[in-house]
């Protein structure tokens, strides 16, 4: 029973994190000063901390760990890639075009990460193609 609650909280945290990333991206592309509001700057850190905490709790509950289970290793690697791409999308990109490319790339990484999580396969949606 605890597992179901933690998993639901984790899924909610994932969706909240993605929504905040997309919201911040929209503000950035619109050139909105709201992007610099303290709440908009702090909320993603709070949500991502809850997301990471729920992920660690789930790992402990089901005894599955990165570098032991391939699919979790891929998720961790993709998470690092997403963080780097997101950083360039929202802060470090030199032009709006560059930021747009990084933003779209980060969203694609998120989508692939979701398929890895859903299938529990390192190739995610492409696992059926690998034979």
Short mmCIF file of C-alpha atoms in Angstrom, two decimals:
data_model
loop_
_atom_site.label_atom_id
_atom_site.label_comp_id
_atom_site.label_asym_id
_atom_site.label_seq_id
_atom_site.Cartn_x
_atom_site.Cartn_y
_atom_site.Cartn_z
CA UNK A 1 0.00 0.00 0.00
CA UNK A 2 2.82 2.41 0.88
CA UNK A 3 4.43 1.66 -2.48
CA UNK A 4 1.31 2.86 -4.35
CA UNK A 5 1.20 6.14 -2.44
CA UNK A 6 4.89 6.82 -2.98
CA UNK A 7 4.61 5.91 -6.66
CA UNK A 8 1.61 8.21 -7.12
CA UNK A 9 3.47 11.02 -5.38
CA UNK A 10 6.49 10.37 -7.60
CA UNK A 11 4.36 10.51 -10.77
CA UNK A 12 2.71 13.72 -9.54
CA UNK A 13 6.17 15.18 -8.86
CA UNK A 14 7.36 14.20 -12.34
CA UNK A 15 4.36 15.86 -13.97
CA UNK A 16 4.77 18.95 -11.79
CA UNK A 17 8.46 19.21 -12.65
CA UNK A 18 7.75 18.91 -16.38
CA UNK A 19 4.94 21.48 -16.15
CA UNK A 20 7.20 23.93 -14.32
CA UNK A 21 9.96 23.45 -16.90
CA UNK A 22 7.51 24.11 -19.73
CA UNK A 23 6.06 27.13 -17.89
CA UNK A 24 9.51 28.60 -17.31
CA UNK A 25 10.40 27.94 -20.94
CA UNK A 26 7.24 29.76 -22.04
CA UNK A 27 8.12 32.72 -19.83
CA UNK A 28 11.66 32.76 -21.20
CA UNK A 29 10.51 32.72 -24.83
CA UNK A 30 7.95 35.43 -24.10
CA UNK A 31 10.63 37.56 -22.49
CA UNK A 32 8.55 37.82 -19.32
CA UNK A 33 10.03 39.38 -16.21
CA UNK A 34 7.91 36.90 -14.25
CA UNK A 35 10.71 34.40 -14.93
CA UNK A 36 12.73 36.23 -12.28
CA UNK A 37 10.00 36.18 -9.61
CA UNK A 38 11.31 34.43 -6.47
CA UNK A 39 8.46 31.91 -6.47
CA UNK A 40 9.16 30.94 -10.10
CA UNK A 41 12.85 30.53 -9.25
CA UNK A 42 12.33 28.55 -6.02
CA UNK A 43 9.37 26.28 -6.93
CA UNK A 44 11.32 24.05 -9.34
CA UNK A 45 13.94 23.35 -6.67
CA UNK A 46 11.26 22.37 -4.16
CA UNK A 47 9.43 20.15 -6.66
CA UNK A 48 12.65 18.53 -7.90
CA UNK A 49 13.77 17.85 -4.32
CA UNK A 50 10.45 16.11 -3.65
CA UNK A 51 10.81 14.24 -6.94
CA UNK A 52 14.30 13.01 -6.06
CA UNK A 53 13.20 12.08 -2.53
CA UNK A 54 10.28 10.04 -3.84
CA UNK A 55 12.57 8.36 -6.40
CA UNK A 56 15.02 7.32 -3.68
CA UNK A 57 12.15 6.11 -1.51
CA UNK A 58 10.78 4.02 -4.38
CA UNK A 59 14.19 2.49 -5.02
CA UNK A 60 14.45 1.51 -1.37
CA UNK A 61 10.92 0.06 -1.33
CA UNK A 62 11.39 -2.13 -4.42
CA UNK A 63 15.13 -2.81 -3.97
CA UNK A 64 16.01 -1.71 -7.50
CA UNK A 65 19.00 0.55 -7.95
CA UNK A 66 20.89 2.36 -10.72
CA UNK A 67 24.02 0.55 -11.88
CA UNK A 68 22.28 -2.71 -10.91
CA UNK A 69 19.17 -2.41 -13.10
CA UNK A 70 20.01 -1.16 -16.60
CA UNK A 71 16.79 0.80 -17.04
CA UNK A 72 17.40 2.80 -13.86
CA UNK A 73 20.98 3.51 -14.95
CA UNK A 74 19.63 4.88 -18.24
CA UNK A 75 17.12 7.05 -16.35
CA UNK A 76 19.90 8.53 -14.20
CA UNK A 77 22.08 9.25 -17.25
CA UNK A 78 19.10 10.79 -19.07
CA UNK A 79 18.33 12.89 -15.99
CA UNK A 80 21.84 14.36 -16.10
CA UNK A 81 21.47 15.04 -19.85
CA UNK A 82 18.08 16.69 -19.22
CA UNK A 83 19.53 18.90 -16.47
CA UNK A 84 22.35 20.08 -18.72
CA UNK A 85 20.02 20.71 -21.67
CA UNK A 86 17.52 22.48 -19.40
CA UNK A 87 20.25 24.70 -18.03
CA UNK A 88 21.24 25.75 -21.54
CA UNK A 89 17.59 26.17 -22.51
CA UNK A 90 16.69 28.47 -19.63
CA UNK A 91 19.97 30.22 -18.76
CA UNK A 92 23.10 29.49 -20.73
CA UNK A 93 21.90 29.52 -24.35
CA UNK A 94 23.30 32.52 -26.21
CA UNK A 95 20.34 33.18 -28.48
CA UNK A 96 16.62 32.39 -28.44
CA UNK A 97 17.19 30.00 -31.34
CA UNK A 98 19.88 28.13 -29.38
CA UNK A 99 17.68 28.11 -26.30
CA UNK A 100 14.83 26.76 -28.39
CA UNK A 101 16.97 23.90 -29.68
CA UNK A 102 18.08 23.06 -26.15
CA UNK A 103 14.50 23.36 -24.87
CA UNK A 104 13.13 21.01 -27.55
CA UNK A 105 16.01 18.59 -26.94
CA UNK A 106 15.32 18.61 -23.19
CA UNK A 107 11.64 17.83 -23.85
CA UNK A 108 12.61 14.92 -26.11
CA UNK A 109 14.90 13.56 -23.41
CA UNK A 110 12.03 13.83 -20.91
CA UNK A 111 9.73 11.93 -23.27
CA UNK A 112 12.28 9.20 -23.77
CA UNK A 113 12.91 9.02 -20.02
CA UNK A 114 9.18 8.54 -19.49
CA UNK A 115 9.16 5.59 -21.91
CA UNK A 116 12.11 4.03 -20.08
CA UNK A 117 10.23 4.44 -16.78
CA UNK A 118 7.03 3.04 -18.25
CA UNK A 119 8.59 -0.02 -19.93
CA UNK A 120 11.38 -0.69 -17.40
CA UNK A 121 13.59 -1.23 -20.46
CA UNK A 122 16.81 0.72 -21.18
CA UNK A 123 15.68 1.42 -24.76
CA UNK A 124 12.23 2.55 -23.63
CA UNK A 125 9.83 2.86 -26.55
CA UNK A 126 12.49 1.44 -28.87
CA UNK A 127 12.93 -1.80 -26.90
CA UNK A 128 10.61 -3.70 -29.25
CA UNK A 129 12.77 -2.73 -32.21
CA UNK A 130 15.97 -4.08 -30.70
CA UNK A 131 14.76 -7.65 -31.01
#
